[in-house]
XYZ file of C-alpha atoms in Angstrom:
712
model
C -15.172 155.984 -57.956
C -13.816 156.222 -54.430
C -15.487 154.275 -51.639
C -16.499 157.474 -49.835
C -18.178 158.936 -52.913
C -19.898 155.661 -53.794
C -21.488 155.372 -50.355
C -22.946 158.871 -50.683
C -24.466 158.359 -54.144
C -28.276 158.155 -54.496
C -29.741 154.854 -55.651
C -30.505 156.154 -59.148
C -26.944 157.370 -59.640
C -25.583 154.016 -58.521
C -27.711 152.279 -61.126
C -26.327 154.588 -63.794
C -22.684 154.067 -62.860
C -20.860 152.780 -65.908
C -18.069 150.300 -65.746
C -17.314 146.633 -65.434
C -18.691 144.937 -62.341
C -18.595 141.361 -61.126
C -21.912 139.504 -61.038
C -20.932 137.994 -57.685
C -18.191 138.578 -55.139
C -16.956 137.100 -51.876
C -17.057 140.567 -50.374
C -19.772 141.067 -47.793
C -21.981 144.126 -47.365
C -22.649 144.426 -43.619
C -25.629 146.361 -42.263
C -25.669 146.742 -38.500
C -29.014 147.509 -36.857
C -28.951 148.542 -33.214
C -31.856 149.214 -30.885
C -33.295 148.353 -27.475
C -35.937 146.020 -28.922
C -33.688 144.187 -31.404
C -32.393 140.665 -30.860
C -28.657 139.949 -30.981
C -28.842 137.976 -34.195
C -26.907 137.801 -37.462
C -28.810 137.246 -40.672
C -26.918 136.397 -43.871
C -28.702 136.825 -47.193
C -27.016 134.457 -49.644
C -27.339 134.578 -53.439
C -29.611 132.106 -55.120
C -28.128 129.060 -56.778
C -27.796 129.667 -60.506
C -27.466 127.186 -63.350
C -27.173 129.086 -66.636
C -23.905 130.999 -66.213
C -20.187 130.576 -66.717
C -18.848 127.520 -64.850
C -16.563 129.624 -62.661
C -19.476 131.890 -61.667
C -21.676 128.886 -60.841
C -18.912 127.383 -58.712
C -18.238 130.720 -56.981
C -21.895 131.049 -55.919
C -22.037 127.473 -54.657
C -18.804 127.936 -52.687
C -20.188 131.105 -51.082
C -23.387 129.297 -50.065
C -21.631 126.200 -48.728
C -19.102 128.220 -46.698
C -21.926 130.105 -44.941
C -24.267 127.213 -44.117
C -21.635 125.236 -42.221
C -21.514 125.151 -38.449
C -24.392 126.074 -36.145
C -26.447 128.309 -38.413
C -30.129 127.760 -39.099
C -30.564 127.246 -42.835
C -33.611 128.827 -44.446
C -33.963 127.378 -47.950
C -36.069 129.711 -50.098
C -37.935 127.692 -52.746
C -39.782 129.815 -55.335
C -42.979 128.080 -56.439
C -42.471 129.306 -60.006
C -40.125 126.363 -60.559
C -40.356 122.667 -59.718
C -38.694 121.669 -56.458
C -36.691 119.003 -58.272
C -34.922 121.759 -60.249
C -33.788 123.695 -57.181
C -30.267 122.743 -56.061
C -30.286 124.832 -52.880
C -32.286 122.203 -50.991
C -29.800 119.470 -51.957
C -26.822 121.582 -50.772
C -28.555 122.183 -47.432
C -29.204 118.479 -46.981
C -25.545 117.694 -47.735
C -24.340 120.072 -45.017
C -27.143 119.215 -42.541
C -27.758 115.536 -43.124
C -29.765 115.184 -39.876
C -32.022 118.080 -40.874
C -31.835 119.708 -37.432
C -30.902 123.123 -38.839
C -32.845 123.213 -42.124
C -36.257 124.840 -42.670
C -37.849 125.139 -46.092
C -39.639 128.379 -47.059
C -41.986 128.347 -50.046
C -42.193 131.763 -51.750
C -44.140 133.531 -54.486
C -47.425 131.616 -54.090
C -49.265 134.571 -55.671
C -47.378 134.051 -58.944
C -48.938 130.635 -59.535
C -51.740 131.059 -62.065
C -55.237 130.026 -61.021
C -55.202 127.565 -63.873
C -51.988 125.866 -62.607
C -53.984 123.422 -60.483
C -51.441 120.612 -60.799
C -48.543 122.811 -59.666
C -50.596 124.132 -56.733
C -51.506 120.625 -55.679
C -47.857 119.540 -55.886
C -46.701 122.384 -53.622
C -49.509 121.679 -51.106
C -48.150 118.120 -50.796
C -44.669 119.549 -50.130
C -46.075 122.005 -47.544
C -47.963 119.272 -45.757
C -44.877 117.005 -45.713
C -45.966 114.274 -48.120
C -43.234 115.013 -50.707
C -39.554 115.895 -49.942
C -40.169 115.963 -46.186
C -37.890 117.895 -43.813
C -37.413 117.408 -40.084
C -38.770 120.876 -39.341
C -41.075 121.014 -42.367
C -41.863 123.897 -44.697
C -43.447 127.335 -44.299
C -45.073 129.474 -46.971
C -44.926 133.296 -47.157
C -46.226 135.935 -49.517
C -44.110 139.119 -49.797
C -45.070 142.450 -51.461
C -44.567 142.553 -55.227
C -42.730 145.303 -57.118
C -45.839 147.468 -57.487
C -46.617 147.334 -53.758
C -43.036 148.156 -52.804
C -43.059 151.055 -55.228
C -46.198 152.378 -53.504
C -44.330 152.318 -50.175
C -46.293 149.582 -48.453
C -45.627 149.395 -44.702
C -44.639 146.177 -42.886
C -48.012 146.080 -41.137
C -49.925 146.454 -44.405
C -47.730 143.793 -45.997
C -48.562 141.313 -43.205
C -52.294 142.143 -43.514
C -52.224 141.623 -47.298
C -50.393 138.317 -46.777
C -52.972 137.070 -44.249
C -55.844 138.026 -46.537
C -54.218 136.211 -49.463
C -53.901 132.905 -47.602
C -57.443 133.112 -46.238
C -59.106 133.852 -49.578
C -56.973 131.930 -52.082
C -57.212 128.226 -52.723
C -55.655 125.776 -52.132
C -53.947 127.712 -49.256
C -57.229 128.530 -47.571
C -58.086 124.805 -47.398
C -54.707 123.390 -46.279
C -54.549 121.072 -43.283
C -51.662 123.073 -41.737
C -52.616 126.768 -41.725
C -50.061 127.335 -38.912
C -47.354 127.093 -41.575
C -48.679 129.991 -43.625
C -47.529 133.593 -43.208
C -44.388 135.424 -42.143
C -45.531 135.739 -38.531
C -45.791 131.967 -38.150
C -42.348 131.566 -39.751
C -40.780 134.089 -37.345
C -42.366 132.345 -34.371
C -41.106 128.967 -35.523
C -37.642 130.371 -36.128
C -37.508 131.807 -32.636
C -38.492 128.456 -31.191
C -35.988 126.509 -33.281
C -33.248 129.000 -32.492
C -33.949 128.639 -28.779
C -33.843 124.867 -29.010
C -30.606 125.034 -31.001
C -28.982 127.301 -28.415
C -30.131 125.039 -25.573
C -28.803 121.949 -27.322
C -25.513 123.631 -27.999
C -25.353 124.942 -24.441
C -25.647 121.467 -23.021
C -22.895 120.219 -25.296
C -20.616 123.197 -25.622
C -21.165 125.801 -22.913
C -18.394 124.330 -20.736
C -16.020 125.001 -23.652
C -17.294 128.501 -24.458
C -14.878 130.140 -22.047
C -11.879 128.431 -23.663
C -13.174 129.203 -27.132
C -13.707 132.842 -26.268
C -10.218 133.044 -24.758
C -8.722 131.475 -27.883
C -10.541 133.891 -30.181
C -9.515 136.817 -28.000
C -5.844 135.782 -28.152
C -5.980 135.334 -31.951
C -7.571 138.732 -32.333
C -4.950 140.330 -30.068
C -2.114 138.697 -32.017
C -3.484 139.910 -35.328
C -3.966 143.389 -33.934
C -0.392 143.508 -32.605
C 0.880 142.639 -36.090
C -0.478 146.000 -37.252
C 1.498 149.122 -36.426
C -0.212 151.228 -33.771
C -2.301 154.154 -34.894
C -0.438 157.442 -35.104
C -1.280 159.711 -32.210
C -0.005 163.125 -31.201
C 1.924 165.725 -33.195
C 2.920 164.538 -36.706
C 6.230 166.415 -36.428
C 7.289 164.479 -33.323
C 6.294 161.170 -34.902
C 8.140 162.020 -38.134
C 11.241 163.056 -36.197
C 11.254 159.678 -34.496
C 11.059 157.858 -37.839
C 13.908 159.915 -39.314
C 16.071 159.385 -36.228
C 15.488 155.622 -36.336
C 16.410 155.494 -40.027
C 19.605 157.479 -39.494
C 20.639 155.415 -36.459
C 20.307 152.215 -38.451
C 22.277 153.583 -41.408
C 25.024 154.884 -39.106
C 25.194 151.536 -37.324
C 25.763 149.630 -40.565
C 28.259 152.196 -41.848
C 30.286 151.933 -38.619
C 29.943 148.146 -38.615
C 29.408 145.635 -35.865
C 28.648 142.014 -35.147
C 25.007 142.432 -36.107
C 25.614 145.118 -38.733
C 28.492 143.888 -40.884
C 26.785 143.209 -44.216
C 27.429 146.630 -45.786
C 31.117 146.782 -44.833
C 31.725 143.191 -45.889
C 30.240 143.852 -49.325
C 32.403 146.960 -49.643
C 35.502 145.011 -48.623
C 34.792 142.543 -51.413
C 34.726 145.423 -53.901
C 37.961 146.876 -52.473
C 39.679 143.494 -52.723
C 38.638 143.166 -56.349
C 39.951 146.692 -56.981
C 43.268 145.684 -55.411
C 43.497 142.667 -57.698
C 42.623 144.788 -60.743
C 45.376 147.316 -59.999
C 47.914 144.581 -59.222
C 47.149 142.972 -62.583
C 48.404 146.128 -64.351
C 51.974 145.531 -63.134
C 54.538 145.939 -65.960
C 55.233 142.566 -67.469
C 58.974 143.092 -67.828
C 61.009 140.059 -68.888
C 64.779 140.185 -68.279
C 65.448 138.279 -71.475
C 65.929 139.083 -75.118
C 63.256 138.308 -77.643
C 65.513 135.655 -79.089
C 65.548 133.940 -75.688
C 61.811 134.345 -75.161
C 61.400 130.621 -74.627
C 63.568 130.970 -71.519
C 61.032 133.350 -69.977
C 58.084 130.962 -70.042
C 58.645 129.977 -66.432
C 59.344 133.531 -65.308
C 57.015 134.731 -62.526
C 56.207 138.431 -62.371
C 56.199 138.497 -58.570
C 58.758 138.336 -55.794
C 56.521 136.333 -53.431
C 58.310 137.896 -50.477
C 55.186 139.111 -48.676
C 55.789 142.666 -49.854
C 54.854 142.169 -53.480
C 51.575 140.234 -53.607
C 51.527 137.125 -55.762
C 49.485 134.002 -56.212
C 50.085 133.080 -52.564
C 48.010 136.130 -51.582
C 45.069 135.010 -53.723
C 45.827 136.999 -56.885
C 44.465 135.273 -59.960
C 46.432 137.340 -62.483
C 49.918 138.740 -61.912
C 49.967 140.863 -65.060
C 47.601 141.406 -67.951
C 50.158 143.235 -70.086
C 52.116 141.795 -72.963
C 55.699 140.695 -72.155
C 58.207 143.544 -72.483
C 61.675 142.203 -73.276
C 65.120 143.754 -73.014
C 65.143 144.433 -76.753
C 61.865 146.338 -76.378
C 63.289 148.355 -73.510
C 66.431 149.234 -75.481
C 64.359 150.453 -78.437
C 62.093 152.422 -76.115
C 65.059 154.176 -74.468
C 66.649 154.966 -77.813
C 63.394 156.470 -79.128
C 63.186 158.691 -76.047
C 66.703 160.182 -76.322
C 66.775 163.899 -77.177
C 69.403 166.170 -75.600
C 70.612 163.859 -72.877
C 74.300 163.222 -72.313
C 75.672 159.839 -73.367
C 74.691 156.870 -71.172
C 71.835 158.876 -69.620
C 68.334 157.412 -69.630
C 65.710 160.100 -70.460
C 63.266 160.681 -67.617
C 60.438 160.865 -70.117
C 61.042 157.236 -71.082
C 60.277 156.198 -67.502
C 57.206 158.467 -67.376
C 55.822 156.838 -70.510
C 56.305 153.366 -69.022
C 54.677 154.455 -65.756
C 51.702 156.016 -67.552
C 51.270 152.896 -69.649
C 50.467 150.697 -66.662
C 48.150 153.403 -65.248
C 45.887 153.530 -68.312
C 43.221 151.268 -66.865
C 43.382 152.622 -63.315
C 40.608 155.118 -63.984
C 38.322 152.356 -65.277
C 39.103 150.128 -62.295
C 38.515 152.973 -59.825
C 35.207 153.910 -61.475
C 34.065 150.288 -61.484
C 34.912 149.979 -57.781
C 33.066 153.237 -57.045
C 29.973 151.994 -58.902
C 29.996 148.778 -56.891
C 30.164 150.755 -53.646
C 27.366 153.070 -54.805
C 25.141 150.139 -55.836
C 25.740 148.362 -52.531
C 24.905 151.528 -50.584
C 21.809 152.153 -52.716
C 20.506 148.601 -52.253
C 21.057 148.817 -48.501
C 19.271 152.172 -48.178
C 16.329 151.154 -50.354
C 15.931 147.831 -48.557
C 15.615 149.651 -45.251
C 13.232 152.250 -46.703
C 10.899 149.334 -47.488
C 10.161 149.276 -43.747
C 8.125 152.450 -44.362
C 5.631 150.621 -46.582
C 2.977 151.577 -44.013
C 3.309 155.173 -45.207
C 3.292 154.985 -48.994
C 3.785 158.711 -49.582
C 6.648 158.891 -47.077
C 8.311 155.850 -48.614
C 8.288 157.481 -52.047
C 9.636 160.748 -50.624
C 12.472 159.013 -48.769
C 13.463 157.085 -51.894
C 13.785 160.279 -53.928
C 15.567 162.161 -51.117
C 18.102 159.401 -50.435
C 18.855 159.096 -54.150
C 19.485 162.835 -54.304
C 21.835 162.823 -51.307
C 23.711 159.761 -52.585
C 24.132 161.286 -56.055
C 25.534 164.485 -54.532
C 28.211 162.767 -52.448
C 28.983 160.246 -55.182
C 29.737 163.069 -57.623
C 32.013 164.725 -55.048
C 33.792 161.423 -54.458
C 34.319 160.803 -58.176
C 35.827 164.277 -58.523
C 38.305 163.559 -55.729
C 39.170 160.174 -57.244
C 39.790 161.870 -60.593
C 42.116 164.356 -58.901
C 44.044 161.494 -57.342
C 44.329 159.706 -60.690
C 45.615 162.883 -62.342
C 48.249 163.274 -59.626
C 49.389 159.719 -60.211
C 50.185 160.572 -63.828
C 53.108 162.678 -62.589
C 55.595 160.287 -60.944
C 56.396 161.446 -57.428
C 57.178 159.943 -54.055
C 58.949 160.952 -50.875
C 59.024 157.332 -49.843
C 62.466 157.077 -51.403
C 63.698 154.332 -49.081
C 60.827 152.042 -50.050
C 61.285 152.854 -53.728
C 65.022 152.092 -53.533
C 64.368 148.861 -51.642
C 61.854 147.709 -54.232
C 64.191 148.662 -57.069
C 67.067 146.716 -55.541
C 64.900 143.649 -54.991
C 63.637 143.677 -58.539
C 67.085 144.335 -59.969
C 68.447 141.350 -58.056
C 65.437 139.288 -59.136
C 65.919 140.238 -62.794
C 69.644 139.521 -62.613
C 69.011 136.170 -60.981
C 66.572 135.285 -63.727
C 69.033 136.541 -66.316
C 71.750 134.349 -64.775
C 69.456 131.357 -64.504
C 68.991 131.558 -60.715
C 65.253 132.132 -60.517
C 64.629 128.438 -60.242
C 66.973 127.996 -57.278
C 66.787 131.181 -55.203
C 63.433 130.446 -53.626
C 64.503 126.896 -52.818
C 67.751 128.121 -51.265
C 65.935 130.740 -49.212
C 63.495 128.163 -47.901
C 66.301 125.845 -46.879
C 68.315 128.692 -45.354
C 65.314 129.713 -43.249
C 64.927 126.141 -42.068
C 68.564 126.073 -40.964
C 68.334 129.447 -39.178
C 64.664 130.182 -38.462
C 65.666 133.158 -36.339
C 67.031 134.971 -39.393
C 65.126 137.837 -41.009
C 65.384 139.122 -44.570
C 67.829 141.962 -44.993
C 69.874 141.143 -41.842
C 72.925 138.926 -41.286
C 71.840 135.349 -40.728
C 74.988 133.743 -39.347
C 76.485 132.937 -35.985
C 80.149 132.050 -35.802
C 81.739 129.256 -33.861
C 85.024 129.118 -35.722
C 86.965 130.381 -38.682
C 85.502 130.133 -42.118
C 87.056 127.576 -44.446
C 90.026 129.018 -46.248
C 92.367 127.978 -49.039
C 95.576 129.364 -50.426
C 95.247 131.598 -53.447
C 97.648 131.447 -56.346
C 97.162 132.844 -59.836
C 98.474 129.595 -61.267
C 96.499 127.400 -58.871
C 94.179 124.793 -60.235
C 92.257 124.525 -56.972
C 89.089 125.537 -58.802
C 88.844 122.043 -60.150
C 88.270 120.717 -56.628
C 85.630 123.299 -55.564
C 81.874 122.558 -55.684
C 79.905 124.149 -58.541
C 79.679 127.926 -58.074
C 76.234 129.590 -57.700
C 77.397 132.606 -59.664
C 79.857 132.895 -62.524
C 82.105 135.904 -62.877
C 83.741 137.252 -66.030
C 87.385 138.141 -66.322
C 88.059 140.978 -63.947
C 90.635 143.735 -64.237
C 94.196 142.538 -64.960
C 95.500 143.706 -61.598
C 93.011 141.534 -59.769
C 93.759 138.520 -61.928
C 97.481 138.792 -61.264
C 97.040 139.227 -57.487
C 94.056 137.191 -56.330
C 94.845 137.928 -52.668
C 93.486 141.445 -53.160
C 89.971 140.095 -53.735
C 87.477 138.671 -51.290
C 87.032 135.570 -53.431
C 89.702 133.268 -54.736
C 89.881 131.838 -58.224
C 86.575 130.221 -59.191
C 86.504 128.161 -62.371
C 89.445 130.127 -63.672
C 87.769 133.533 -63.075
C 88.031 136.119 -60.345
C 85.717 138.833 -59.038
C 86.424 142.067 -57.257
C 85.075 142.038 -53.706
C 82.977 144.818 -52.237
C 85.221 147.420 -50.618
C 84.806 147.633 -46.885
C 84.348 151.240 -45.786
C 87.576 152.513 -44.298
C 89.560 149.400 -45.271
C 92.812 149.622 -47.209
C 93.340 145.984 -47.889
C 91.443 142.722 -47.769
C 92.002 139.932 -45.322
C 94.179 137.145 -46.579
C 91.439 134.739 -45.639
C 88.963 133.904 -48.317
C 85.608 132.205 -48.441
C 84.685 129.356 -50.667
C 81.749 130.132 -52.975
C 79.113 127.522 -53.700
C 77.605 127.147 -57.124
C 73.866 126.995 -57.817
C 74.350 127.183 -61.561
C 77.489 127.372 -63.646
C 77.849 130.034 -66.280
C 80.142 130.312 -69.237
C 80.885 133.750 -70.592
C 81.196 134.648 -74.252
C 82.005 138.036 -75.712
C 79.244 140.045 -77.370
C 79.170 143.548 -78.690
C 76.824 146.448 -77.987
C 76.802 149.348 -80.352
C 80.319 148.622 -81.469
C 81.756 148.740 -77.922
C 84.040 146.369 -76.113
C 83.074 142.789 -75.538
C 80.657 142.312 -72.610
C 79.880 138.999 -70.949
C 76.500 137.433 -71.629
C 75.640 134.472 -69.420
C 74.247 131.179 -70.562
C 72.511 128.955 -68.033
C 73.016 125.428 -66.798
C 70.450 124.461 -64.140
C 71.539 122.886 -60.857
C 70.411 119.243 -60.436
C 68.029 118.761 -57.504
C 70.456 116.456 -55.654
C 72.932 119.321 -55.329
C 70.470 121.675 -53.581
C 71.616 120.767 -50.066
C 75.213 121.418 -51.057
C 74.129 124.758 -52.536
C 72.606 125.819 -49.230
C 75.565 124.830 -47.105
C 78.083 126.435 -49.459
C 76.019 129.655 -49.607
C 76.053 129.762 -45.822
C 79.792 129.313 -45.804
C 80.321 132.151 -48.310
C 78.112 134.582 -46.398
C 79.742 133.584 -43.123
C 83.158 134.414 -44.519
C 81.979 137.818 -45.724
C 80.421 138.529 -42.347
C 83.665 137.637 -40.566
C 85.458 140.163 -42.733
C 82.986 142.793 -41.526
C 80.643 142.919 -44.530
C 76.910 142.885 -43.829
C 75.662 140.821 -46.743
C 72.442 138.871 -47.304
C 71.702 136.223 -49.853
C 69.814 138.740 -52.012
C 72.973 140.865 -52.199
C 74.891 138.095 -53.939
C 73.086 138.854 -57.194
C 74.791 142.247 -57.210
C 78.145 140.462 -57.623
C 77.144 139.182 -61.026
C 79.304 140.570 -63.821
C 78.170 143.599 -65.776
C 75.492 142.729 -68.336
C 75.261 144.194 -71.818
C 71.656 145.087 -70.869
C 72.605 146.587 -67.517
C 70.996 149.898 -68.357
C 67.753 148.261 -69.470
C 67.644 146.093 -66.354
C 68.002 149.171 -64.146
C 65.128 150.932 -65.926
C 62.958 147.831 -65.587
C 63.758 147.546 -61.891
C 63.144 151.257 -61.242
C 59.802 151.348 -63.077
C 58.712 148.083 -61.469
C 59.730 149.425 -58.072
C 57.801 152.645 -58.646
C 54.752 150.577 -59.626
C 54.934 149.007 -56.189
C 54.953 152.460 -54.561
C 52.057 153.776 -56.660
C 50.122 150.504 -56.382
C 50.259 150.640 -52.588
C 49.012 154.242 -52.664
C 46.128 153.429 -54.991
C 44.773 150.398 -53.164
C 44.663 152.422 -49.938
C 43.676 155.902 -51.117
C 40.809 155.052 -53.491
C 38.939 152.846 -50.958
C 39.583 155.497 -48.281
C 38.096 158.201 -50.496
C 35.031 156.084 -51.260
C 34.529 155.236 -47.610
C 35.096 158.758 -46.267
C 33.644 161.032 -48.965
C 30.752 158.805 -50.039
C 29.686 156.091 -47.583
C 30.385 157.886 -44.306
C 29.356 161.267 -45.727
C 25.895 159.946 -46.674
C 25.400 158.533 -43.175
C 26.708 161.719 -41.532
C 24.502 164.166 -43.478
C 21.382 161.995 -43.849
C 19.455 163.262 -40.815
C 20.065 166.976 -41.462
C 19.228 166.509 -45.145
C 15.918 164.716 -44.461
C 14.822 167.207 -41.778
C 15.468 170.068 -44.185
C 13.656 168.340 -47.047
C 10.656 167.460 -44.887
C 10.528 170.965 -43.465
C 10.126 169.714 -39.915
C 9.632 172.704 -37.636
C 8.302 175.069 -40.307
C 4.961 176.842 -39.818
C 3.138 174.859 -42.511
C 4.700 171.467 -41.781
C 1.800 169.923 -39.850
C -0.511 169.287 -42.796
C 2.350 168.255 -45.078
C 3.744 165.774 -42.555
C 0.269 164.416 -41.869
C -0.070 163.754 -45.598
C 3.245 161.856 -45.635
C 2.076 159.809 -42.644
C -1.242 158.770 -44.162
C -1.758 155.021 -44.061
C -3.317 152.689 -46.575
C -7.118 152.888 -46.017
C -7.269 149.098 -46.032
C -4.795 148.921 -43.159
C -6.807 151.496 -41.205
C -10.042 149.568 -41.795
C -8.542 146.200 -40.805
C -7.047 147.640 -37.634
C -10.370 149.250 -36.666
C -12.235 146.002 -37.347
C -9.836 144.002 -35.204
C -10.044 146.578 -32.419
C -13.859 146.398 -32.447
C -13.791 142.609 -32.455
C -11.375 142.560 -29.549
C -13.700 144.826 -27.607
C -16.662 142.512 -28.270
C -14.690 139.480 -27.143
C -13.744 141.299 -23.958
C -17.470 141.823 -23.334
C -18.092 138.111 -23.962
C -15.413 137.232 -21.411
C -17.079 139.438 -18.820
C -20.538 137.960 -19.479
C -19.225 134.404 -19.343
C -17.561 135.115 -16.015
C -20.835 136.645 -14.796
C -22.596 133.358 -15.489
C -19.724 131.510 -13.733
C -18.780 129.567 -16.818
């Protein structure tokens, strides 16, 4: 039953209301009586102390009584004469709270219910009334109130007082008591007025100087509590609702744009984007430039260049590749299975497409997972802010449903665009050909270095080279010349190779013409082998000067066969001892300096291209090209997917939120006033508490004025 309906029910209907009710409650029923002849007085009717009930009910009643008889109240202890005074706990509780007895008055009730034959009980109560037993400072009074039959007949207050006076005058032992001034309600009221006056005077002497401070303190507390409540809604509901919607949208837009005080949403999204980046990077092809038979050699192989362009463990990646190792043997079989109508020595394009699609298999899952994280973060943020509308329960529920609908709409659109992007990625394509070629060349050199046993020394050499010439940059000449490069005479029968430092790269037997005339090459005889030098554009012959090549690892070449063809060199590796690293660096510098003097722009990374032709040259090129294309596609993905989520979902929700809510609420329509007023309804308890505090504040303001009037 609602509170409004309950208050309008007749007494008989209230008695017949079915349901579970508490026997006692801390709630207070307040009845305010106002009139010109009424005294400004508060009277609190407390429940009687009970004994035969559940322990928690007994304790509840006692706590209610004790909490209300503290302080400066006058305590009227009603003592029914139908029970012995020793059995009535109310008097003991009053004495505990008012040990001096200055505020306690005993009131003996129901004298008419003592039987005429109960002479002993009557005599005992007369002794209490006259102060011989259980005395109180202000004594006891005895009253006789109308019984149920008299109240049912509608007895008036005047008739009740007349019946009471007649009873005490005609009924013994009351008619013969020595203190007739303590009989009757009129005498009790007069005594109460006198005691109340004395109590106020006593308190005034002690406390009136502090009343002004106390009133000011209570006024401030009341004002603070009232300010904690939102102000009552006044004016047109449409204007008020428009203000709420605008405030919500401003806050959302602020967090979507980001700022010093509004960075939480973007920071959470950046965490999701970073995880997405790591997930995509972990799908990099795990190519190993080794045969399965030499798989043990690849244990220290790192599937990253660590050059700042290809992210590795230095950039915080926990996993460089989740895929199984893919060796040269696997690549050869894959190419052979893909051959259809291609010309000899041509790698089918479809074989590369299959490899590219293989590392893209999990991209859809990673993109969807990232999108779900962004959606959940956005949803949590929006719902947390909607909690600020708890004052308007109906509006809060409406906003929750509306925001979910708008978010779902833009999220679906964003997922569709992401799916389109993923489908486009399945068809290899790029116009960023320079970047693709650069990546391919880097990976081809890296694979060849690893194949030749240089992976363990290249990074160390580069670090030392940079320390010698910190002004150098990758991909540009790194030498300055102050004199001619070291040179030595070249002779096909020379044994000068025995006096050279270990060579960083080994070369197989070159063409016969080069072997017979070493002066035609850029390098002299190295460990009994020669290598053809890169041809300088426009040059017809090489300079007679030659550079001395340093050795980072020596290689011996042995003939192998591939598909019945001619013998092709296959390198075996001997690692360079650490003590020779400094010599490796200086010799490498000398070699590159000599090439630069001859007019060749060569970097350290280019030296790997001078390695002899490998029997797995074709497979290495496919590995390098696919790995290079992964770098191109990977860079696109980690930028495009977060951009789509940010633009089509996050920013789109913030951009369209205000228009969407205004349309849903129907602000401005002809019938919007009542509907908006319903959304803006507050919790009745909040309304009641605010009204109570406002009324109390007004009363305290009146007290302040009266105290100032009396110059207190």
